[in-house]
mmCIF file with all atom_site columns, C-alpha atoms in Angstrom:
data_model
loop_
_atom_site.group_PDB
_atom_site.id
_atom_site.type_symbol
_atom_site.label_atom_id
_atom_site.label_alt_id
_atom_site.label_comp_id
_atom_site.label_asym_id
_atom_site.label_entity_id
_atom_site.label_seq_id
_atom_site.pdbx_PDB_ins_code
_atom_site.Cartn_x
_atom_site.Cartn_y
_atom_site.Cartn_z
_atom_site.occupancy
_atom_site.B_iso_or_equiv
_atom_site.pdbx_formal_charge
_atom_site.auth_seq_id
_atom_site.auth_comp_id
_atom_site.auth_asym_id
_atom_site.auth_atom_id
_atom_site.pdbx_PDB_model_num
ATOM 1   C CA . UNK L 1 1   ? -48.721 118.329 -24.409 1.00 65.00 ? 1   UNK L CA 1
ATOM 2   C CA . UNK L 1 2   ? -46.010 118.698 -26.892 1.00 63.00 ? 2   UNK L CA 1
ATOM 3   C CA . UNK L 1 3   ? -46.132 116.519 -30.131 1.00 64.00 ? 3   UNK L CA 1
ATOM 4   C CA . UNK L 1 4   ? -43.856 115.728 -32.811 1.00 56.00 ? 4   UNK L CA 1
ATOM 5   C CA . UNK L 1 5   ? -44.931 115.459 -36.499 1.00 58.00 ? 5   UNK L CA 1
ATOM 6   C CA . UNK L 1 6   ? -43.332 112.335 -37.930 1.00 55.00 ? 6   UNK L CA 1
ATOM 7   C CA . UNK L 1 7   ? -40.258 113.703 -39.668 1.00 53.00 ? 7   UNK L CA 1
ATOM 8   C CA . UNK L 1 8   ? -38.661 112.348 -43.463 1.00 53.00 ? 8   UNK L CA 1
ATOM 9   C CA . UNK L 1 9   ? -34.754 112.608 -43.087 1.00 48.00 ? 9   UNK L CA 1
ATOM 10  C CA . UNK L 1 10  ? -34.125 114.190 -46.310 1.00 52.00 ? 10  UNK L CA 1
ATOM 11  C CA . UNK L 1 11  ? -36.716 116.674 -46.196 1.00 57.00 ? 11  UNK L CA 1
ATOM 12  C CA . UNK L 1 12  ? -34.341 119.158 -44.966 1.00 53.00 ? 12  UNK L CA 1
ATOM 13  C CA . UNK L 1 13  ? -35.241 118.840 -41.364 1.00 70.00 ? 13  UNK L CA 1
ATOM 14  C CA . UNK L 1 14  ? -31.624 118.729 -40.031 1.00 91.00 ? 14  UNK L CA 1
ATOM 15  C CA . UNK L 1 15  ? -32.362 117.798 -36.385 1.00 96.00 ? 15  UNK L CA 1
ATOM 16  C CA . UNK L 1 16  ? -28.532 117.673 -35.956 1.00 97.00 ? 16  UNK L CA 1
ATOM 17  C CA . UNK L 1 17  ? -28.725 121.483 -36.764 1.00 97.00 ? 17  UNK L CA 1
ATOM 18  C CA . UNK L 1 18  ? -31.307 121.467 -33.588 1.00 97.00 ? 18  UNK L CA 1
ATOM 19  C CA . UNK L 1 19  ? -29.168 119.882 -31.044 1.00 98.00 ? 19  UNK L CA 1
ATOM 20  C CA . UNK L 1 20  ? -25.870 121.728 -32.235 1.00 98.00 ? 20  UNK L CA 1
ATOM 21  C CA . UNK L 1 21  ? -28.277 124.744 -31.753 1.00 98.00 ? 21  UNK L CA 1
ATOM 22  C CA . UNK L 1 22  ? -29.010 124.043 -28.252 1.00 98.00 ? 22  UNK L CA 1
ATOM 23  C CA . UNK L 1 23  ? -25.354 122.844 -27.782 1.00 98.00 ? 23  UNK L CA 1
ATOM 24  C CA . UNK L 1 24  ? -24.118 126.450 -28.878 1.00 98.00 ? 24  UNK L CA 1
ATOM 25  C CA . UNK L 1 25  ? -26.096 128.157 -26.548 1.00 98.00 ? 25  UNK L CA 1
ATOM 26  C CA . UNK L 1 26  ? -24.930 125.742 -23.834 1.00 98.00 ? 26  UNK L CA 1
ATOM 27  C CA . UNK L 1 27  ? -21.482 126.574 -25.189 1.00 98.00 ? 27  UNK L CA 1
ATOM 28  C CA . UNK L 1 28  ? -22.011 130.476 -25.078 1.00 98.00 ? 28  UNK L CA 1
ATOM 29  C CA . UNK L 1 29  ? -23.179 130.254 -21.261 1.00 97.00 ? 29  UNK L CA 1
ATOM 30  C CA . UNK L 1 30  ? -19.758 128.094 -20.036 1.00 97.00 ? 30  UNK L CA 1
ATOM 31  C CA . UNK L 1 31  ? -17.543 130.933 -22.097 1.00 97.00 ? 31  UNK L CA 1
ATOM 32  C CA . UNK L 1 32  ? -19.550 133.865 -20.383 1.00 98.00 ? 32  UNK L CA 1
ATOM 33  C CA . UNK L 1 33  ? -19.006 131.445 -17.066 1.00 96.00 ? 33  UNK L CA 1
ATOM 34  C CA . UNK L 1 34  ? -15.135 131.651 -17.687 1.00 97.00 ? 34  UNK L CA 1
ATOM 35  C CA . UNK L 1 35  ? -14.921 135.194 -18.847 1.00 97.00 ? 35  UNK L CA 1
ATOM 36  C CA . UNK L 1 36  ? -16.680 136.450 -15.916 1.00 97.00 ? 36  UNK L CA 1
ATOM 37  C CA . UNK L 1 37  ? -14.792 134.711 -13.814 1.00 96.00 ? 37  UNK L CA 1
ATOM 38  C CA . UNK L 1 38  ? -11.751 135.532 -15.302 1.00 96.00 ? 38  UNK L CA 1
ATOM 39  C CA . UNK L 1 39  ? -12.539 139.486 -15.044 1.00 96.00 ? 39  UNK L CA 1
ATOM 40  C CA . UNK L 1 40  ? -13.622 138.914 -11.163 1.00 95.00 ? 40  UNK L CA 1
ATOM 41  C CA . UNK L 1 41  ? -10.434 137.341 -9.907  1.00 95.00 ? 41  UNK L CA 1
ATOM 42  C CA . UNK L 1 42  ? -8.480  139.261 -12.820 1.00 93.00 ? 42  UNK L CA 1
ATOM 43  C CA . UNK L 1 43  ? -6.521  136.393 -14.652 1.00 93.00 ? 43  UNK L CA 1
ATOM 44  C CA . UNK L 1 44  ? -5.734  136.736 -17.963 1.00 90.00 ? 44  UNK L CA 1
ATOM 45  C CA . UNK L 1 45  ? -4.386  133.480 -18.887 1.00 93.00 ? 45  UNK L CA 1
ATOM 46  C CA . UNK L 1 46  ? -4.723  130.043 -16.836 1.00 91.00 ? 46  UNK L CA 1
ATOM 47  C CA . UNK L 1 47  ? -6.701  129.685 -13.616 1.00 90.00 ? 47  UNK L CA 1
ATOM 48  C CA . UNK L 1 48  ? -4.582  131.946 -11.500 1.00 93.00 ? 48  UNK L CA 1
ATOM 49  C CA . UNK L 1 49  ? -4.519  128.986 -8.778  1.00 91.00 ? 49  UNK L CA 1
ATOM 50  C CA . UNK L 1 50  ? -8.162  130.268 -8.191  1.00 93.00 ? 50  UNK L CA 1
ATOM 51  C CA . UNK L 1 51  ? -10.625 126.775 -7.938  1.00 92.00 ? 51  UNK L CA 1
ATOM 52  C CA . UNK L 1 52  ? -13.653 128.950 -8.831  1.00 92.00 ? 52  UNK L CA 1
ATOM 53  C CA . UNK L 1 53  ? -12.162 129.857 -12.170 1.00 94.00 ? 53  UNK L CA 1
ATOM 54  C CA . UNK L 1 54  ? -10.231 126.268 -12.644 1.00 94.00 ? 54  UNK L CA 1
ATOM 55  C CA . UNK L 1 55  ? -13.272 124.471 -12.010 1.00 93.00 ? 55  UNK L CA 1
ATOM 56  C CA . UNK L 1 56  ? -15.472 126.565 -15.136 1.00 94.00 ? 56  UNK L CA 1
ATOM 57  C CA . UNK L 1 57  ? -12.009 126.234 -17.001 1.00 95.00 ? 57  UNK L CA 1
ATOM 58  C CA . UNK L 1 58  ? -12.757 122.408 -16.926 1.00 93.00 ? 58  UNK L CA 1
ATOM 59  C CA . UNK L 1 59  ? -16.841 122.211 -17.203 1.00 93.00 ? 59  UNK L CA 1
ATOM 60  C CA . UNK L 1 60  ? -15.800 124.499 -20.645 1.00 96.00 ? 60  UNK L CA 1
ATOM 61  C CA . UNK L 1 61  ? -12.977 122.628 -21.536 1.00 96.00 ? 61  UNK L CA 1
ATOM 62  C CA . UNK L 1 62  ? -14.891 119.034 -21.198 1.00 95.00 ? 62  UNK L CA 1
ATOM 63  C CA . UNK L 1 63  ? -17.553 120.466 -23.141 1.00 96.00 ? 63  UNK L CA 1
ATOM 64  C CA . UNK L 1 64  ? -15.689 121.508 -26.079 1.00 97.00 ? 64  UNK L CA 1
ATOM 65  C CA . UNK L 1 65  ? -13.468 117.955 -25.819 1.00 96.00 ? 65  UNK L CA 1
ATOM 66  C CA . UNK L 1 66  ? -16.932 115.903 -25.767 1.00 97.00 ? 66  UNK L CA 1
ATOM 67  C CA . UNK L 1 67  ? -19.883 117.985 -27.704 1.00 97.00 ? 67  UNK L CA 1
ATOM 68  C CA . UNK L 1 68  ? -18.062 118.326 -31.112 1.00 98.00 ? 68  UNK L CA 1
ATOM 69  C CA . UNK L 1 69  ? -17.271 114.944 -31.436 1.00 98.00 ? 69  UNK L CA 1
ATOM 70  C CA . UNK L 1 70  ? -21.229 113.765 -30.474 1.00 97.00 ? 70  UNK L CA 1
ATOM 71  C CA . UNK L 1 71  ? -22.779 116.301 -32.760 1.00 98.00 ? 71  UNK L CA 1
ATOM 72  C CA . UNK L 1 72  ? -20.384 114.588 -35.924 1.00 98.00 ? 72  UNK L CA 1
ATOM 73  C CA . UNK L 1 73  ? -21.880 111.442 -34.919 1.00 98.00 ? 73  UNK L CA 1
ATOM 74  C CA . UNK L 1 74  ? -25.216 112.223 -34.766 1.00 98.00 ? 74  UNK L CA 1
ATOM 75  C CA . UNK L 1 75  ? -24.605 114.183 -38.087 1.00 97.00 ? 75  UNK L CA 1
ATOM 76  C CA . UNK L 1 76  ? -23.236 111.264 -39.902 1.00 97.00 ? 76  UNK L CA 1
ATOM 77  C CA . UNK L 1 77  ? -26.325 109.120 -38.178 1.00 97.00 ? 77  UNK L CA 1
ATOM 78  C CA . UNK L 1 78  ? -28.354 111.559 -39.891 1.00 96.00 ? 78  UNK L CA 1
ATOM 79  C CA . UNK L 1 79  ? -27.042 111.760 -43.123 1.00 95.00 ? 79  UNK L CA 1
ATOM 80  C CA . UNK L 1 80  ? -27.206 107.796 -43.243 1.00 94.00 ? 80  UNK L CA 1
ATOM 81  C CA . UNK L 1 81  ? -31.111 108.333 -43.236 1.00 92.00 ? 81  UNK L CA 1
ATOM 82  C CA . UNK L 1 82  ? -31.357 107.045 -39.445 1.00 94.00 ? 82  UNK L CA 1
ATOM 83  C CA . UNK L 1 83  ? -34.835 107.440 -38.053 1.00 94.00 ? 83  UNK L CA 1
ATOM 84  C CA . UNK L 1 84  ? -35.976 110.591 -36.350 1.00 94.00 ? 84  UNK L CA 1
ATOM 85  C CA . UNK L 1 85  ? -36.597 108.735 -33.372 1.00 95.00 ? 85  UNK L CA 1
ATOM 86  C CA . UNK L 1 86  ? -32.968 107.366 -33.221 1.00 96.00 ? 86  UNK L CA 1
ATOM 87  C CA . UNK L 1 87  ? -31.583 110.804 -33.856 1.00 97.00 ? 87  UNK L CA 1
ATOM 88  C CA . UNK L 1 88  ? -33.834 112.425 -31.508 1.00 97.00 ? 88  UNK L CA 1
ATOM 89  C CA . UNK L 1 89  ? -32.933 109.998 -28.760 1.00 97.00 ? 89  UNK L CA 1
ATOM 90  C CA . UNK L 1 90  ? -29.505 110.392 -29.587 1.00 97.00 ? 90  UNK L CA 1
ATOM 91  C CA . UNK L 1 91  ? -29.444 114.160 -29.464 1.00 97.00 ? 91  UNK L CA 1
ATOM 92  C CA . UNK L 1 92  ? -31.568 114.401 -26.424 1.00 98.00 ? 92  UNK L CA 1
ATOM 93  C CA . UNK L 1 93  ? -29.197 112.347 -24.758 1.00 98.00 ? 93  UNK L CA 1
ATOM 94  C CA . UNK L 1 94  ? -26.274 114.458 -25.515 1.00 97.00 ? 94  UNK L CA 1
ATOM 95  C CA . UNK L 1 95  ? -27.767 117.512 -24.507 1.00 98.00 ? 95  UNK L CA 1
ATOM 96  C CA . UNK L 1 96  ? -28.721 115.928 -21.428 1.00 98.00 ? 96  UNK L CA 1
ATOM 97  C CA . UNK L 1 97  ? -25.044 114.421 -21.126 1.00 97.00 ? 97  UNK L CA 1
ATOM 98  C CA . UNK L 1 98  ? -23.866 118.070 -21.066 1.00 96.00 ? 98  UNK L CA 1
ATOM 99  C CA . UNK L 1 99  ? -26.297 119.429 -18.764 1.00 96.00 ? 99  UNK L CA 1
ATOM 100 C CA . UNK L 1 100 ? -25.691 116.555 -16.261 1.00 96.00 ? 100 UNK L CA 1
ATOM 101 C CA . UNK L 1 101 ? -22.030 116.716 -16.522 1.00 93.00 ? 101 UNK L CA 1
ATOM 102 C CA . UNK L 1 102 ? -21.992 120.853 -16.452 1.00 92.00 ? 102 UNK L CA 1
ATOM 103 C CA . UNK L 1 103 ? -23.938 120.731 -13.463 1.00 92.00 ? 103 UNK L CA 1
ATOM 104 C CA . UNK L 1 104 ? -22.077 118.030 -11.613 1.00 91.00 ? 104 UNK L CA 1
ATOM 105 C CA . UNK L 1 105 ? -18.966 119.564 -11.922 1.00 88.00 ? 105 UNK L CA 1
ATOM 106 C CA . UNK L 1 106 ? -20.181 123.128 -10.857 1.00 87.00 ? 106 UNK L CA 1
ATOM 107 C CA . UNK L 1 107 ? -21.955 122.043 -7.644  1.00 85.00 ? 107 UNK L CA 1
ATOM 108 C CA . UNK L 1 108 ? -18.983 119.749 -6.515  1.00 77.00 ? 108 UNK L CA 1
ATOM 109 C CA . UNK L 1 109 ? -15.160 119.784 -7.274  1.00 71.00 ? 109 UNK L CA 1
ATOM 110 C CA . UNK L 1 110 ? -15.348 116.123 -5.982  1.00 76.00 ? 110 UNK L CA 1
ATOM 111 C CA . UNK L 1 111 ? -17.230 113.210 -7.774  1.00 81.00 ? 111 UNK L CA 1
ATOM 112 C CA . UNK L 1 112 ? -21.484 113.932 -7.867  1.00 87.00 ? 112 UNK L CA 1
ATOM 113 C CA . UNK L 1 113 ? -24.023 112.441 -9.170  1.00 91.00 ? 113 UNK L CA 1
ATOM 114 C CA . UNK L 1 114 ? -24.480 114.806 -11.999 1.00 90.00 ? 114 UNK L CA 1
ATOM 115 C CA . UNK L 1 115 ? -21.105 114.148 -13.188 1.00 91.00 ? 115 UNK L CA 1
ATOM 116 C CA . UNK L 1 116 ? -21.034 110.114 -13.067 1.00 94.00 ? 116 UNK L CA 1
ATOM 117 C CA . UNK L 1 117 ? -24.239 110.198 -14.688 1.00 95.00 ? 117 UNK L CA 1
ATOM 118 C CA . UNK L 1 118 ? -22.905 112.908 -17.261 1.00 94.00 ? 118 UNK L CA 1
ATOM 119 C CA . UNK L 1 119 ? -19.910 110.677 -17.922 1.00 94.00 ? 119 UNK L CA 1
ATOM 120 C CA . UNK L 1 120 ? -22.263 107.766 -18.200 1.00 96.00 ? 120 UNK L CA 1
ATOM 121 C CA . UNK L 1 121 ? -24.729 108.899 -20.781 1.00 97.00 ? 121 UNK L CA 1
ATOM 122 C CA . UNK L 1 122 ? -21.555 110.278 -22.873 1.00 96.00 ? 122 UNK L CA 1
ATOM 123 C CA . UNK L 1 123 ? -20.273 107.061 -23.079 1.00 97.00 ? 123 UNK L CA 1
ATOM 124 C CA . UNK L 1 124 ? -23.476 105.672 -24.165 1.00 97.00 ? 124 UNK L CA 1
ATOM 125 C CA . UNK L 1 125 ? -23.915 108.058 -26.803 1.00 97.00 ? 125 UNK L CA 1
ATOM 126 C CA . UNK L 1 126 ? -20.685 107.483 -28.331 1.00 98.00 ? 126 UNK L CA 1
ATOM 127 C CA . UNK L 1 127 ? -20.600 103.660 -28.139 1.00 98.00 ? 127 UNK L CA 1
ATOM 128 C CA . UNK L 1 128 ? -24.157 103.576 -29.570 1.00 97.00 ? 128 UNK L CA 1
ATOM 129 C CA . UNK L 1 129 ? -24.003 106.171 -32.146 1.00 98.00 ? 129 UNK L CA 1
ATOM 130 C CA . UNK L 1 130 ? -20.547 104.235 -33.061 1.00 98.00 ? 130 UNK L CA 1
ATOM 131 C CA . UNK L 1 131 ? -22.118 101.119 -33.463 1.00 98.00 ? 131 UNK L CA 1
ATOM 132 C CA . UNK L 1 132 ? -24.696 102.176 -35.405 1.00 97.00 ? 132 UNK L CA 1
ATOM 133 C CA . UNK L 1 133 ? -22.508 103.359 -37.633 1.00 97.00 ? 133 UNK L CA 1
ATOM 134 C CA . UNK L 1 134 ? -20.150 101.027 -37.967 1.00 97.00 ? 134 UNK L CA 1
ATOM 135 C CA . UNK L 1 135 ? -23.134 98.493  -38.470 1.00 96.00 ? 135 UNK L CA 1
ATOM 136 C CA . UNK L 1 136 ? -25.049 100.772 -41.012 1.00 94.00 ? 136 UNK L CA 1
ATOM 137 C CA . UNK L 1 137 ? -21.131 100.884 -42.951 1.00 94.00 ? 137 UNK L CA 1
ATOM 138 C CA . UNK L 1 138 ? -21.057 96.904  -42.764 1.00 94.00 ? 138 UNK L CA 1
ATOM 139 C CA . UNK L 1 139 ? -24.522 96.164  -43.842 1.00 92.00 ? 139 UNK L CA 1
ATOM 140 C CA . UNK L 1 140 ? -23.867 98.256  -46.945 1.00 88.00 ? 140 UNK L CA 1
ATOM 141 C CA . UNK L 1 141 ? -20.677 96.371  -48.045 1.00 90.00 ? 141 UNK L CA 1
ATOM 142 C CA . UNK L 1 142 ? -21.817 92.630  -47.225 1.00 88.00 ? 142 UNK L CA 1
ATOM 143 C CA . UNK L 1 143 ? -24.711 92.950  -48.974 1.00 70.00 ? 143 UNK L CA 1
#
């Protein structure tokens, strides 16, 4: 059983750094998937009309289109002294959303549960994080 110690924001815990590290490792895997397929099919640019390569490129592309925004939101939540539980919930959801989405696209070029739930979780994380940040800002200027 894993026991998380209570964390105090501002004590150099860098919760966001932990999730950024996990996502960084995921990105390396996605980059390698594209590079290996480029080598296999001898395609230097684009997808060469090869569905397998195009799929790997889109998995990588979607990751780099969404993960940075979610990490920025997480970092802003952390810098605004959000509770560790909120930060870990968002961080875990970010990682899970990217895993589900990557698996969903990789397993089938058509709609799949992994892709559907990955996108849904991505939207939830972005919306919840954004609302939390807006409410923190408004509560500071109103009071």
